[in-house]
XYZ file of C-alpha atoms in Angstrom:
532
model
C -22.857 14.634 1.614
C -19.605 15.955 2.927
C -19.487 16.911 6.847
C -15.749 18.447 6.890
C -12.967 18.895 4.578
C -9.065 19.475 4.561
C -6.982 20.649 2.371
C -3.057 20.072 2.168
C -0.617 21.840 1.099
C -0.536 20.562 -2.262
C -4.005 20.788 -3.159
C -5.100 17.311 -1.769
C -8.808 16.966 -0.293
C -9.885 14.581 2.420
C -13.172 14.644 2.727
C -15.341 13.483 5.791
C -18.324 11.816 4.444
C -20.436 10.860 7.329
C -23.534 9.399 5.560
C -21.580 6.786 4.231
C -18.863 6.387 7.057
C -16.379 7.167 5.607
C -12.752 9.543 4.464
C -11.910 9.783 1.011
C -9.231 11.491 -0.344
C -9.221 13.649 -3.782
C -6.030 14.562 -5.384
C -5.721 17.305 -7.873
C -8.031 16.914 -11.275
C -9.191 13.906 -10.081
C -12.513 12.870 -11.230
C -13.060 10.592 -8.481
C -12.141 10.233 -4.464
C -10.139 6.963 -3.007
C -11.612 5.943 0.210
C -8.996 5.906 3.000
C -10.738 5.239 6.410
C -14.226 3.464 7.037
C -15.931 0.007 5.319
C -18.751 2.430 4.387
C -21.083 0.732 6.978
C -21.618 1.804 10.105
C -19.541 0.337 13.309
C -17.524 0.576 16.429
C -14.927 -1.278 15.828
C -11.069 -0.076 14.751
C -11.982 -0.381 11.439
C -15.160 1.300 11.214
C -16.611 5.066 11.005
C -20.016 6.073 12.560
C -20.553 9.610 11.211
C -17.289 10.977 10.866
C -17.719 14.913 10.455
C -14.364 16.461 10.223
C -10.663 14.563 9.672
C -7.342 16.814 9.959
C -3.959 15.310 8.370
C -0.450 16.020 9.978
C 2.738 15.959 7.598
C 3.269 12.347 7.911
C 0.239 11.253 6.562
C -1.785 10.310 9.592
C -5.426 11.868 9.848
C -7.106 12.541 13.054
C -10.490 11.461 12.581
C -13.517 13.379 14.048
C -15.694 9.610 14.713
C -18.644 11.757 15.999
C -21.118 9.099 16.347
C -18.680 6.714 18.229
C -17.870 9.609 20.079
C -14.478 9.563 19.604
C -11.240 10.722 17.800
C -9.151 8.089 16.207
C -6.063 8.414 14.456
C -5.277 7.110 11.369
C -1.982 6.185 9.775
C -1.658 5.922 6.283
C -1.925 2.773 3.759
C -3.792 1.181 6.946
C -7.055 -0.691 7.471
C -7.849 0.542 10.602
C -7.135 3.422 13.318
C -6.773 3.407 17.048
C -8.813 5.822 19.639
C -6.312 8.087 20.828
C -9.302 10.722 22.745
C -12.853 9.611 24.443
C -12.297 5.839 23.536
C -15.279 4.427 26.170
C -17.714 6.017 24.077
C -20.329 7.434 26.947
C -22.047 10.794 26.668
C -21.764 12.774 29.725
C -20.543 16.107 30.335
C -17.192 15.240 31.394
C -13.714 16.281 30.118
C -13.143 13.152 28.928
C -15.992 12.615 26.769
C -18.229 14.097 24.042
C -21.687 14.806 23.244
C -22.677 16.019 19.273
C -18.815 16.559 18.453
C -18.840 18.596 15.214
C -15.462 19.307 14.300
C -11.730 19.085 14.595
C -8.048 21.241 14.383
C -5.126 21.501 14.997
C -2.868 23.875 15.980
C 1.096 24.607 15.114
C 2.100 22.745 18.159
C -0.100 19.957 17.596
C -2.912 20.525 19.830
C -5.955 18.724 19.022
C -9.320 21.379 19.110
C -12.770 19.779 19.178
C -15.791 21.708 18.804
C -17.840 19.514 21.018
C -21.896 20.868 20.391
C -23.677 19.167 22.552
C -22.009 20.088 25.630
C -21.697 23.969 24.176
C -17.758 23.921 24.851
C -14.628 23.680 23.037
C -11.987 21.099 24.108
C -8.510 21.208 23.858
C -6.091 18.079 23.789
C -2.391 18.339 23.379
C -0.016 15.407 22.448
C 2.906 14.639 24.747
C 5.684 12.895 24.504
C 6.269 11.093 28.022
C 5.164 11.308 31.768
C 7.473 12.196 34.916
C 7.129 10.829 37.879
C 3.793 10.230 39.659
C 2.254 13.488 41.106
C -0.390 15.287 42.219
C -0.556 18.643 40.691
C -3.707 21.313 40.673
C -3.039 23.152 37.048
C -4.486 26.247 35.142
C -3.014 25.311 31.751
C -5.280 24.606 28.973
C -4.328 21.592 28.387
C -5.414 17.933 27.957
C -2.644 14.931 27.691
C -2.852 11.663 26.312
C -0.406 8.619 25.884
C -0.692 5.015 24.359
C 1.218 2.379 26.071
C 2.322 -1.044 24.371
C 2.134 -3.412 27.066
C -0.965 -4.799 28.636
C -0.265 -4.922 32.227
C 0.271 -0.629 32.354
C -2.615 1.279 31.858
C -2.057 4.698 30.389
C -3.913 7.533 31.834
C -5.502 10.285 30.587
C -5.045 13.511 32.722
C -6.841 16.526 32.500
C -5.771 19.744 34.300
C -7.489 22.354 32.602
C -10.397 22.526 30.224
C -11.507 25.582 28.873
C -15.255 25.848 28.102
C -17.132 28.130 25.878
C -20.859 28.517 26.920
C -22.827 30.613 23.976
C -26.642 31.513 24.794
C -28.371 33.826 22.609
C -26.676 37.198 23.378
C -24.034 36.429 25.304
C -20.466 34.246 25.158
C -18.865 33.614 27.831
C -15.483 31.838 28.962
C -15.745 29.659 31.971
C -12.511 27.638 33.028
C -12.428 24.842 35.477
C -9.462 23.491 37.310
C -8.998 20.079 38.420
C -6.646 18.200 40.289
C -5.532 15.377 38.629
C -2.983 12.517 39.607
C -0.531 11.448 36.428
C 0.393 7.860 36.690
C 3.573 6.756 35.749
C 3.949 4.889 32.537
C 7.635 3.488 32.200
C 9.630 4.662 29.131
C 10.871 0.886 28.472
C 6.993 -0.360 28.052
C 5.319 2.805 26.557
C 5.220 4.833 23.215
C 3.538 8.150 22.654
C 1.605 9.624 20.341
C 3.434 11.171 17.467
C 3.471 14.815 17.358
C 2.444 15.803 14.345
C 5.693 17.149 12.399
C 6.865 20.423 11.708
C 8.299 19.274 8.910
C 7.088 21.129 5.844
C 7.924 22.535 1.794
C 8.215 26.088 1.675
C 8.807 27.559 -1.947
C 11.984 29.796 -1.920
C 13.059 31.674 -5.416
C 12.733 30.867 -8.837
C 15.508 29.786 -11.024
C 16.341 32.357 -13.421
C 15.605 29.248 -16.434
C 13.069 26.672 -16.277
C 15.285 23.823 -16.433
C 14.931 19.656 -16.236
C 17.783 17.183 -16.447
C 20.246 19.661 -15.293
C 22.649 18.919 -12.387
C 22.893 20.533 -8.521
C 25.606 20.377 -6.450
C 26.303 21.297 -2.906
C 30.015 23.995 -3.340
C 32.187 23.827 -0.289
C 30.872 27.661 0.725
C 27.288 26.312 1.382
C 25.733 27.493 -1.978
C 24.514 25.548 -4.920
C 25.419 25.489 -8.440
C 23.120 24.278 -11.000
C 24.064 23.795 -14.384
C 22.386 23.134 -17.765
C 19.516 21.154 -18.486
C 16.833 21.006 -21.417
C 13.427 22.302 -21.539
C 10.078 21.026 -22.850
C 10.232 22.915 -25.832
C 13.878 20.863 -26.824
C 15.826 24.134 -25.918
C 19.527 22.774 -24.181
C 20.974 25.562 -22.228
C 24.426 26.249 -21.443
C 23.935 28.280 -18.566
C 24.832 28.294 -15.231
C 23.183 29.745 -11.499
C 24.124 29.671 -7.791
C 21.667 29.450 -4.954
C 22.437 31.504 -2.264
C 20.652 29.638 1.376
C 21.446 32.792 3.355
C 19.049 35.297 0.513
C 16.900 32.374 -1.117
C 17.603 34.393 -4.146
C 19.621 32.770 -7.245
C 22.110 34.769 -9.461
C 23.610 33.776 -13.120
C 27.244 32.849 -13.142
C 29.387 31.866 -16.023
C 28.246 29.791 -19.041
C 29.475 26.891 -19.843
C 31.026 26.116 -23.349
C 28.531 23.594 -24.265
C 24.792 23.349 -23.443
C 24.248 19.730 -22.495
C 21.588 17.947 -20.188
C 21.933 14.290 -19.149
C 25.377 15.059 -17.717
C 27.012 14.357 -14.342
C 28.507 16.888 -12.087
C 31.600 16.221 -9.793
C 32.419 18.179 -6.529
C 36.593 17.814 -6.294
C 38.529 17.990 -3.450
C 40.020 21.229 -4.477
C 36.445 22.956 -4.762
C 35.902 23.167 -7.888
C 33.541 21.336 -10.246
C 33.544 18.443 -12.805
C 30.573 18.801 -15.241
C 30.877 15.489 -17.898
C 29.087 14.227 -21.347
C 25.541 15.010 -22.100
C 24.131 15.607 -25.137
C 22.981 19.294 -26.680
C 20.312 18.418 -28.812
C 22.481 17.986 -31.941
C 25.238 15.530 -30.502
C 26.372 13.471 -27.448
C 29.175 14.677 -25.882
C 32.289 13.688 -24.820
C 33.270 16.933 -23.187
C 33.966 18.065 -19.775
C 34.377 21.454 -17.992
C 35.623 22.747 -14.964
C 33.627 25.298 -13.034
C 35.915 27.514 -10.339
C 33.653 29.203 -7.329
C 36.233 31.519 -6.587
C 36.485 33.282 -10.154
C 32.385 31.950 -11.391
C 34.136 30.770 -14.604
C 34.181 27.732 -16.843
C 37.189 26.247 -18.733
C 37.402 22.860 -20.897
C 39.050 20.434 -19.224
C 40.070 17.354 -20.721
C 37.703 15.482 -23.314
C 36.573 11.535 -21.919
C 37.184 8.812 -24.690
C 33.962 8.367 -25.352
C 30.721 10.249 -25.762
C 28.376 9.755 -22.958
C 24.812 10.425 -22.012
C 22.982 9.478 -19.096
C 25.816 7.792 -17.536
C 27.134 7.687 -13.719
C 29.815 9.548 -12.015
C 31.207 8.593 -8.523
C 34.007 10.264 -6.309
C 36.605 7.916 -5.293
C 38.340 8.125 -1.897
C 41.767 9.225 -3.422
C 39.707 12.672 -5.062
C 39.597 11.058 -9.026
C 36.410 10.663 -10.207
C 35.170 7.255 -11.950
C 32.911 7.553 -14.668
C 30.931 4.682 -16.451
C 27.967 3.976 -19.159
C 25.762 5.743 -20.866
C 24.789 5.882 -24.381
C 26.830 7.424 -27.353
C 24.401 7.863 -30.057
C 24.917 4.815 -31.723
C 25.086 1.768 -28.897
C 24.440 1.999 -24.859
C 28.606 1.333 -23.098
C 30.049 -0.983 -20.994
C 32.970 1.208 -20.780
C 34.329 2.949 -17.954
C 37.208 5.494 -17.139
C 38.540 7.767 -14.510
C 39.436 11.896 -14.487
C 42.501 12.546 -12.633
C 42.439 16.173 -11.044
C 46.015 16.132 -10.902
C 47.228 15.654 -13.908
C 43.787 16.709 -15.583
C 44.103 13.247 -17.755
C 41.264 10.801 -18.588
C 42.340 7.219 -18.401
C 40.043 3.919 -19.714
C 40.282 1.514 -16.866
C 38.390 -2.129 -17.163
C 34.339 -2.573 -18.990
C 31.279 -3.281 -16.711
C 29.748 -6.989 -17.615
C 26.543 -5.364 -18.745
C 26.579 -2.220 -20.966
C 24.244 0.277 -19.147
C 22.889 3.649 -19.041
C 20.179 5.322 -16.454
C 22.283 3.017 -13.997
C 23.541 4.384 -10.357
C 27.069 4.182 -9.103
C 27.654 4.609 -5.234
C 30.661 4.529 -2.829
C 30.669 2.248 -0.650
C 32.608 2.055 3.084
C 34.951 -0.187 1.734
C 36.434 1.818 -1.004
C 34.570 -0.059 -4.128
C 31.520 1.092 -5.800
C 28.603 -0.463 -6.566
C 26.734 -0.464 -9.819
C 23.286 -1.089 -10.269
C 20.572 -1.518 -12.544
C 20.107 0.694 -16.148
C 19.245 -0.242 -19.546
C 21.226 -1.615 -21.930
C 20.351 -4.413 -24.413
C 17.209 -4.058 -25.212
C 16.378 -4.930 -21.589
C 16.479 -3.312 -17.808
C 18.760 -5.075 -15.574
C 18.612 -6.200 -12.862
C 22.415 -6.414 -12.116
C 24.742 -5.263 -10.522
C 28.760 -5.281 -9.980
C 31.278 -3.412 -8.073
C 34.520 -2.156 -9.291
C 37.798 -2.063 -6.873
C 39.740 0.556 -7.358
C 42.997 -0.632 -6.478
C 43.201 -3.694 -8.838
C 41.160 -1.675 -11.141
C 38.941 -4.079 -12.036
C 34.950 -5.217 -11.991
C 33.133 -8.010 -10.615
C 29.256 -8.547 -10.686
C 28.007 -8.898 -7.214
C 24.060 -10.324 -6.158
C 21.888 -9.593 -8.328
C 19.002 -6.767 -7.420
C 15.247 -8.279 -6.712
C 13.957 -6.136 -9.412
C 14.691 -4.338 -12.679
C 15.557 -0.433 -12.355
C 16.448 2.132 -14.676
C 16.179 6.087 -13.396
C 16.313 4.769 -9.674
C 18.058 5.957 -6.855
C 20.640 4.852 -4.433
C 21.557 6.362 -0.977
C 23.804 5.581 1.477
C 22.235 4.806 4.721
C 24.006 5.855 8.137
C 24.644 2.017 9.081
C 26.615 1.726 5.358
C 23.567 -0.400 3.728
C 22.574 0.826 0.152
C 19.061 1.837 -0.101
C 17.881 1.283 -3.544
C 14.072 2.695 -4.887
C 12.119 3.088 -7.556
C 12.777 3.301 -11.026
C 10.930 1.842 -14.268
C 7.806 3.002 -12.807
C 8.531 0.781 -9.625
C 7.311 1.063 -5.779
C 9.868 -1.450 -4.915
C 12.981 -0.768 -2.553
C 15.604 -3.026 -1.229
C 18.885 -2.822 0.388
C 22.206 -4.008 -0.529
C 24.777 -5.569 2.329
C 27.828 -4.630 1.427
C 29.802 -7.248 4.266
C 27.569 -9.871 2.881
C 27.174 -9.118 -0.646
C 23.236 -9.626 -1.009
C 20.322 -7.674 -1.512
C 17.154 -7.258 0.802
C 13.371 -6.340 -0.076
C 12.610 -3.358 2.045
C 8.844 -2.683 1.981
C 7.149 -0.941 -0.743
C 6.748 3.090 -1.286
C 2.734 4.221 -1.651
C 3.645 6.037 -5.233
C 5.453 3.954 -8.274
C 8.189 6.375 -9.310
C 10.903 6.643 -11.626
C 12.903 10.138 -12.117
C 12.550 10.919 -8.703
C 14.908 11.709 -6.283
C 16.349 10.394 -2.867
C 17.995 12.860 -0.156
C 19.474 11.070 3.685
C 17.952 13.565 6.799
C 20.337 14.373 8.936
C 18.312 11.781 11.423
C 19.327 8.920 8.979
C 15.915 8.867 7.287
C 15.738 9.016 3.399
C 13.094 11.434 1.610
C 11.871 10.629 -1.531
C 10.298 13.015 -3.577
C 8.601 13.836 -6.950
C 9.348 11.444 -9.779
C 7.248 9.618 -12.845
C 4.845 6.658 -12.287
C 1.073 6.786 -12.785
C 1.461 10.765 -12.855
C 4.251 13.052 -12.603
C 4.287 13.254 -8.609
C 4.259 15.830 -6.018
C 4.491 13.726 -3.164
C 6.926 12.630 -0.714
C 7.665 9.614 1.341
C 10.362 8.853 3.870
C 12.333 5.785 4.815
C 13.157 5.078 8.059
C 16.116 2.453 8.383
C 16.225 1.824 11.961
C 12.323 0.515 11.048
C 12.222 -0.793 7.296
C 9.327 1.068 7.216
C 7.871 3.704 5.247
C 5.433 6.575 5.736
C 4.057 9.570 3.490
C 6.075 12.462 3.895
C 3.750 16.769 2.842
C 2.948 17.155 -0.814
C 5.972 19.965 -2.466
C 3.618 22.287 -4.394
C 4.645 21.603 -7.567
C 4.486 17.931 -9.353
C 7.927 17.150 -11.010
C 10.058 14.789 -12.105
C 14.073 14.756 -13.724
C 14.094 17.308 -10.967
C 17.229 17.714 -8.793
C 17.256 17.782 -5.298
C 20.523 18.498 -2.347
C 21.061 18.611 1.069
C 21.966 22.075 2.442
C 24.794 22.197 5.016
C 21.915 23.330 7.497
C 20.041 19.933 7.171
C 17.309 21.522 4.774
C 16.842 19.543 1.059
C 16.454 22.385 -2.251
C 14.437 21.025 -4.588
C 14.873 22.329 -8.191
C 13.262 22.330 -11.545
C 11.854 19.339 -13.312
C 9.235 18.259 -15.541
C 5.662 18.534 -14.632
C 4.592 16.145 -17.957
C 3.897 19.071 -20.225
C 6.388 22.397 -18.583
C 9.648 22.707 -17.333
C 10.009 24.571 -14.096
C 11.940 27.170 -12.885
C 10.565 27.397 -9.581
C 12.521 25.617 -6.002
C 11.013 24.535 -2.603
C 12.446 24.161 0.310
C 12.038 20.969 2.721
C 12.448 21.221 6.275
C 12.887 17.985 8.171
């Protein structure tokens, strides 16, 4: 028997089931719910529900359970056993501000203002989150507000001031509004031994405008003016497009721009120093390519540039420091390469420069701070690897390096802001880990909540990495972040859509456009925005 309900963004249900003590969540077409809070018997304890009868979820995954017959809100973070009591933790039921009697329900507001419907007394309470205390004081208030704060430390005890509570009193006719003021004293709690509650985030998808071609496998790239270009792709009905669109951030609004020569999809895409735009290989449902094209911003026009010297598909392209662009892997039609070469925007010339150790395509290639880059996982050989090896640029040469903790192929690789390689996903994985570039070895780095492969990894202007969309039990349509200075993870809001071989880039504003992808059975034209 379900007491209260919410509903994300993307469709999810939590459900408050207060019969059986317990949350469950329901995520689209399921046929079942997962419990997520509560045994299912009844208790006071961290880990228990007593008639929970509403739950609210921020954008980071916590819920803010309604525990009405512990009398008490706890808060819940996600992938945990248990919650802590964030409002009316002593559990008494007297008419004070600081306790409930019959609470019914739970909301929240934009700022993150907690909103309990609390029956039994016949008022409505409001709580808002803050982030620290000043000094001690001694203030008489008429804001609406109520604040609360957790502390870490045992020997400070944090306080729970009210200043203003305003009650609503119904009787049969009649509903009136009756405030009371109280003078409170806030007690100190030092910022060295304390940590708040976490506001719950603004951070949120928005969809912005549709693609002009549903499109998946295609490429995105960030142009020097702030807009994006995305180019090519395939569709789920096999059709390889040649065409070409810019995203304009200022509008939201995307317009065609030149085609290229060749449809292809399973290329790589190049921003040069100069502006313009490398687009390499791919295949166009007939062939593999070994093909490239140069895309101007200033005229919106293609022209061939020089062919590579060999056909490639689902290989890796990297920028180098000197503005050439090293390009390795990927499979010709025939056999998956070892070889590797480098596009000179000088002198517009391809040159073959030394073989990986393991042939390998679906790989990543990253930059690292000290001028090599850093090749990891793929397939090649019948097998996924596991390996990986760096190449230096100035002897020109490669060199396997530690190997990774687990196969990948269709992973992703970001650099972090301390120079670390974060590495997650792929092959259907929840598995990250981290590469030390000064040391040369590799690190497990906690688990994501969703296996994913296809998916796509995008570094927050805070340092954190967002993960989104991708392949694993289900094409996905959530999101989880990874924050570095904390190895830890958390679930990030739900885009709208499900997708995977989806693209997704950093705006110069901080935002991350999402585009296109596969939901399993379409291609999709549509974008979302994600603000951080």
């Amino acid at each position: 028997m379900p007491s209260g309900i919410f509903v994300d963004e993307a469709g999810t249900l939590y459900v408050a089931d207060a019969p059986n003590h317990q949350i469950q969540i329901w995520y689209n077409e399921a046929s079942s719910g997962v419990t997520v809070a509560g045994t299912g018997i009844s208790g006071s304890s961290l880990s228990q529900l007593f008639m929970p009868m509403g739950v609210v979820v921020d954008s980071n995954g916590y819920m803010y359970i309604m525990d009405s017959g512990n009398r008490r809100i706890l808060r819940w973070p996600p992938n945990s056993d248990s919650g802590e009591c964030i409002v009316a933790c002593t559990g008494f039921t007297v008419n004070t501000v600081d306790t409930f009697n019959l609470a019914l329900a739970i909301a929240f507001d934009s700022y993150g203002s907690i909103f309990i419907s609390d029956t039994g007394s016949n008022r409505v309470q409001k709580f808002q989150i803050l982030d620290s205390f000043g000094p001690t004081s001694t203030t008489t208030s008429t804001s609406t507000t109520t604040a609360i704060v957790l502390t870490t430390t045992t020997t400070t005890t944090a306080i729970t001031t009210i200043t203003t509570i305003t009650t609503v009193t119904t009787t049969t006719a009649i509903t009136t509004i009756t405030t009371i003021t109280t003078t409170t004293a806030i007690t100190t709690i030092p910022t060295t031994t304390s940590s708040s509650l976490q506001i719950p985030s603004v951070a949120r998808w928005s969809e912005t405008g549709s693609m002009n071609h549903a499109r998946d496998e295609h490429t995105a790239t960030l142009l020097m003016d702030g807009r994006i270009l995305v180019s090519g792709g395939s569709t789920m009905n096999d059709v390889n497009l040649n065409s070409a669109e810019l995203y304009d951030p200022v509008t939201e609004t995307w317009t065609f721009t030149g085609n290229m020569s060749q449809a292809r999809h399973g290329h790589t895409a190049s921003l040069l120093q100069d502006g313009k735009v490398l687009v390499t290989g791919g295949n166009n449902g007939s062939e593999y390519l070994d093909s490239a094209e140069l895309y101007d911003p200033a005229t919106g026009t293609w022209k061939n540039a020089a062919d590579m010297n060999d056909e490639r598909n689902f290989h890796a392209a990297c920028m180098l420091p000197d503005g050439r662009v090293l390009v390795s892997g990927g499979y010709n039609g025939d056999v998956v390469l070892r070889t590797t070469e480098i596009y000179n925007p000088s002198t517009g010339l391809w040159t073959m420069v030394g073989n990986m150790s393991d042939a390998r395509d679906g790989h990543t290639m990253t930059m690292l701070d000290n001028g090599k880059v850093l090749a990891t996982g793929g397939f090649g050989d019948h097998t996924y690897y596991n390996t990986a090896e760096l190449y230096d640029p100035t002897a020109k040469t490669w060199r396997t390096t530690s190997n990774m903790h687990f196969a990948r192929q269709f992973h992703t690789d970001t650099v972090l802001s301390n120079g670390k390689i974060l590495v997650t996903g792929g092959d259907r994985s929840t598995d990250a880990e981290v590469y030390n570039s000064t040391r040369g070895y590799w690190k497990a780095s906690g688990k994501m909540k969703y296996a994913r492969s296809n998916h796509q990894a995008s570094l927050l202007p805070d340092g954190r990495v967002l993960i989104t969309g991708g392949y694993g039990e289900r094409t996905e349509n959530t999101t989880e972040l990874y924050d570095p200075s904390t190895e830890i993870w958390s679930v990030g809001p739900h885009m709208a859509s499900a997708r995977s071989f989806h693209r997704a880039t950093i705006l110069k504003d901080g935002k991350v456009l999402v585009t296109g992808g596969s939901t399993g059975s379409k291609s999709l034209e549509t974008a979302e925005l994600y603000f951080p």
